[in-house]
PDB file of C-alpha atoms in Angstrom:
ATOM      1  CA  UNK S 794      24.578 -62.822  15.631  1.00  0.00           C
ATOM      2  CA  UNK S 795      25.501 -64.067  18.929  1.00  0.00           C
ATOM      3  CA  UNK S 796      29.317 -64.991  17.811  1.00  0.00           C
ATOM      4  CA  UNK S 797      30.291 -61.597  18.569  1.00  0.00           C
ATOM      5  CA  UNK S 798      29.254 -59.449  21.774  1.00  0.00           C
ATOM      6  CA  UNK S 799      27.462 -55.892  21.021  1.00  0.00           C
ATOM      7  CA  UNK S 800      30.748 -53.941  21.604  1.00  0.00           C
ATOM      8  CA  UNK S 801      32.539 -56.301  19.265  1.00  0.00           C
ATOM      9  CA  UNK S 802      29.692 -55.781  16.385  1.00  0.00           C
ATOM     10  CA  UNK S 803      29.803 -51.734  17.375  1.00  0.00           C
ATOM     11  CA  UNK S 804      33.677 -51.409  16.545  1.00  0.00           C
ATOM     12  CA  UNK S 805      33.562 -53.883  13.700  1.00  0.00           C
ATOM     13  CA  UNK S 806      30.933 -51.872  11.682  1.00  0.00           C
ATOM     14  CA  UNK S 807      32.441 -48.499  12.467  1.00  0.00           C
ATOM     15  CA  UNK S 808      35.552 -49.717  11.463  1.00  0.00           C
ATOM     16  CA  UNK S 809      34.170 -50.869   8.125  1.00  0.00           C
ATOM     17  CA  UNK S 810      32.451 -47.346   8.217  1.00  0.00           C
ATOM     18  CA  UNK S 811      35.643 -45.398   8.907  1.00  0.00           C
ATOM     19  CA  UNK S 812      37.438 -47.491   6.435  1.00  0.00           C
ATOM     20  CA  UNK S 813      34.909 -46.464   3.672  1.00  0.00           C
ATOM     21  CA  UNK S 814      35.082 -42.878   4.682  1.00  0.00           C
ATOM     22  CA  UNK S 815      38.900 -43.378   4.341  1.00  0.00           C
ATOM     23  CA  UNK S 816      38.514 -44.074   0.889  1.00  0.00           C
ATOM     24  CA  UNK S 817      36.664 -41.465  -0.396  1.00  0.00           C
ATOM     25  CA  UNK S 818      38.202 -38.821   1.499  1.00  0.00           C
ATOM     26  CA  UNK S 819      41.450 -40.151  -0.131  1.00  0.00           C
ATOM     27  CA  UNK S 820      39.653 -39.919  -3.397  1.00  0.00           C
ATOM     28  CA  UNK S 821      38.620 -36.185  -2.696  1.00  0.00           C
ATOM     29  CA  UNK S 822      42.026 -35.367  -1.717  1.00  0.00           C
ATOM     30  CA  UNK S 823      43.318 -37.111  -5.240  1.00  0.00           C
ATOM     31  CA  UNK S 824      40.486 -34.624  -6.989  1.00  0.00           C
ATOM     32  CA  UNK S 825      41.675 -31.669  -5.357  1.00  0.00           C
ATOM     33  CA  UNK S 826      45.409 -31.960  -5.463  1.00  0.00           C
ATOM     34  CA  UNK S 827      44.622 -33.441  -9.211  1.00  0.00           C
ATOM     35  CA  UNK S 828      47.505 -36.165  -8.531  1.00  0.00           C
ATOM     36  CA  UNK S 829      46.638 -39.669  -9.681  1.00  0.00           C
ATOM     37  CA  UNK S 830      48.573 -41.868  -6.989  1.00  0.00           C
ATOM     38  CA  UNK S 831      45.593 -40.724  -4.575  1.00  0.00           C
ATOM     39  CA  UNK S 832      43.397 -42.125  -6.807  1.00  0.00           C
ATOM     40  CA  UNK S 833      45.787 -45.714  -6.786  1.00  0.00           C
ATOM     41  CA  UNK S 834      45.521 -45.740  -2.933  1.00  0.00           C
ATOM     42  CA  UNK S 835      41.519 -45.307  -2.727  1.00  0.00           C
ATOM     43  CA  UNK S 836      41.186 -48.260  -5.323  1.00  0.00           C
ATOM     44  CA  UNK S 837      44.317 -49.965  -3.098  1.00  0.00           C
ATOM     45  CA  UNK S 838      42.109 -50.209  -0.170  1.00  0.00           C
ATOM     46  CA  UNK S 839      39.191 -51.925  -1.476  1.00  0.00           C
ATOM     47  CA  UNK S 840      40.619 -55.252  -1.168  1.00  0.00           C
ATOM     48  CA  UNK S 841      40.746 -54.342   2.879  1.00  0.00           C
ATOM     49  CA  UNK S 842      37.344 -53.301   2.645  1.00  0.00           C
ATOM     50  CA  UNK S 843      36.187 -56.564   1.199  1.00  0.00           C
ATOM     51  CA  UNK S 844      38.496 -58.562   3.281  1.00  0.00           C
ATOM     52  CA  UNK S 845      36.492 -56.486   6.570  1.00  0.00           C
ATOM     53  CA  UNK S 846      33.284 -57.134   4.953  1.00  0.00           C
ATOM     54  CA  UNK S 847      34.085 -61.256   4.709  1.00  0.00           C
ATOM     55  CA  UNK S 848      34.711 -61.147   8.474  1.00  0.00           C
ATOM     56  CA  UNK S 849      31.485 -59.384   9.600  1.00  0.00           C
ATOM     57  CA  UNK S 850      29.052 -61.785   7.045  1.00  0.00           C
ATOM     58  CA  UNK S 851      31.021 -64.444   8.827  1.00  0.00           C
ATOM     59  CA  UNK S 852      30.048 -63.459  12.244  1.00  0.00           C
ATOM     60  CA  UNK S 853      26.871 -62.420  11.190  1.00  0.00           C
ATOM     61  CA  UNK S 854      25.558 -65.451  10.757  1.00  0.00           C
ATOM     62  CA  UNK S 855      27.081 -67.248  13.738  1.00  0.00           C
ATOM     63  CA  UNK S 856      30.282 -68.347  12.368  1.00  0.00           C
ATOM     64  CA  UNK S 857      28.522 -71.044  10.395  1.00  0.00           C
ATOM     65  CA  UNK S 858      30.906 -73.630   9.053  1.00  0.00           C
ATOM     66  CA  UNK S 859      28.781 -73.849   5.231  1.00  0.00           C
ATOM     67  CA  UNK S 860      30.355 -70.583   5.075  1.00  0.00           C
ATOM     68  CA  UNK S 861      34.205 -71.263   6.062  1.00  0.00           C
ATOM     69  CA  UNK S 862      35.284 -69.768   2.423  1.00  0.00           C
ATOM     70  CA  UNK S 863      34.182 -66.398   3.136  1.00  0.00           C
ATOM     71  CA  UNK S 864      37.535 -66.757   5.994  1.00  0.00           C
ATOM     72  CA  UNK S 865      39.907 -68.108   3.251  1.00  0.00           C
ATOM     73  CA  UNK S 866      38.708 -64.922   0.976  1.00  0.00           C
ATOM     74  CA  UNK S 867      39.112 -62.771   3.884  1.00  0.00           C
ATOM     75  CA  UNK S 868      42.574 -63.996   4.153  1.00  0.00           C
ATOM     76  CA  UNK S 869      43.341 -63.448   0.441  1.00  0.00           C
ATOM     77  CA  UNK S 870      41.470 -60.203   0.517  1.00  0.00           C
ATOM     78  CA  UNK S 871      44.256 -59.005   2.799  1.00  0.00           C
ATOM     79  CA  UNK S 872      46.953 -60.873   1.232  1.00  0.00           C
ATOM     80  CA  UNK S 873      46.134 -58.779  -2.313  1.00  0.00           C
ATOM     81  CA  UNK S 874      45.340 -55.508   0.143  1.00  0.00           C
ATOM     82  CA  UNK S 875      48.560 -55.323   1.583  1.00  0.00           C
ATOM     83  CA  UNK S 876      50.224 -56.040  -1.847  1.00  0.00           C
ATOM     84  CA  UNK S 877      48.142 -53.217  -3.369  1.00  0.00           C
ATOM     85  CA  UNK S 878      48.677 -50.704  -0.657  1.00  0.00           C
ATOM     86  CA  UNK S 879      51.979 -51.697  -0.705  1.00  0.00           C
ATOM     87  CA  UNK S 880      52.476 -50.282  -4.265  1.00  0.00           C
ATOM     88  CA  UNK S 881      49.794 -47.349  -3.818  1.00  0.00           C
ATOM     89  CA  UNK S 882      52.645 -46.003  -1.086  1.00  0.00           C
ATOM     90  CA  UNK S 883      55.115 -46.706  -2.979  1.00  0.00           C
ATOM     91  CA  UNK S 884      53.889 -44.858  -6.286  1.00  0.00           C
ATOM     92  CA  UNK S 885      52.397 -42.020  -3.994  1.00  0.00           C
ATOM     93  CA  UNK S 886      56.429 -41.800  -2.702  1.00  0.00           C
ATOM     94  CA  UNK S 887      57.593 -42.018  -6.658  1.00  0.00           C
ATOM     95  CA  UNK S 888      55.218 -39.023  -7.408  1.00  0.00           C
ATOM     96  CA  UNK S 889      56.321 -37.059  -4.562  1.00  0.00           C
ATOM     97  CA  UNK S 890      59.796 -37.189  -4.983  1.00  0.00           C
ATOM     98  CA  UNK S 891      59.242 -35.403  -8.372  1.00  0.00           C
ATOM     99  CA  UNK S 892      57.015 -32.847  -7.019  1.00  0.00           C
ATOM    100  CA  UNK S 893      59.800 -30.823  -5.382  1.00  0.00           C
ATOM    101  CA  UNK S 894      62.166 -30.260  -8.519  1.00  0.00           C
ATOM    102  CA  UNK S 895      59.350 -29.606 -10.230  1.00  0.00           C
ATOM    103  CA  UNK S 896      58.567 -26.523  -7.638  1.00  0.00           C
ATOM    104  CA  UNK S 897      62.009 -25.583  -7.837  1.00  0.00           C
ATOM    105  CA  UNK S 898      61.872 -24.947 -11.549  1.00  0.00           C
ATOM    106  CA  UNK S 899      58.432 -23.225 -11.285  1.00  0.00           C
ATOM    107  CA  UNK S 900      59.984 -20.680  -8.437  1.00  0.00           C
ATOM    108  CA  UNK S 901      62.273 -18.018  -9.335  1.00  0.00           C
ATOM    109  CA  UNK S 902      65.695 -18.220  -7.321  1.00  0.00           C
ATOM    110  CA  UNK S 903      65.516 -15.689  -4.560  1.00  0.00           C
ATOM    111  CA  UNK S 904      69.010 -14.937  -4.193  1.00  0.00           C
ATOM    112  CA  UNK S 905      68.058 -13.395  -8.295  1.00  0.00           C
ATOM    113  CA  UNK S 906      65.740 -10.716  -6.567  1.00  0.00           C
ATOM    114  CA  UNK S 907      67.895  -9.616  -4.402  1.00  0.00           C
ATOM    115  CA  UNK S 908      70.221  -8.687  -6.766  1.00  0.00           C
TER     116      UNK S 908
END
């Protein structure tokens, strides 16, 4: 544990901690608004999460060169995160473009109740 200083290993873990927090608040927000792409973007960040978790076993135990694969499936981890958040926005900005005509239908015209 001495790769990394004590402030290092303090915002590593909490940002592994906010990053799971991310997630499920994501997923709560999916629940609640009952709209599936939230749901894509909490599974779309898992790869990041794993990619996080590679770097802090790493450093953990000293940088140790036996375990030089965990940085090559960090790197992919974030290759395949980026990808996957990548099309999480994008289908969260597919759904939402739908949302408003859909409102618009749902909402009677008020210029009609004036009348």
């Amino acid at each position: 544990m001495n790769a990394l200083s004590i402030p290092t290993w303090i915002i590593h873990v909490s940002s592994v901690i906010e990053w799971i927090s991310a997630i499920w608040l994501i997923w709560l927000y999916g629940e609640t608004t009952k709209n599936r792409s939230w749901f894509a973007l909490s599974f779309a960040m898992l790869p990041a999460l794993i990619s996080a978790m590679c770097a802090c076993t790493w450093h953990f135990f000293d940088n140790s060169p036996s375990l030089e694969w965990l940085v090559i499936l960090q790197a992919a981890m974030t290759l395949v995160g980026n990808c996957t958040l990548l099309a999480a926005g994008w289908w969260i900005w597919k759904t939402s473009k739908l949302k408003p005509e859909t409102n618009s239908k749902l909402q009677p015209n008020s210029s009609k109740l004036d009348a």
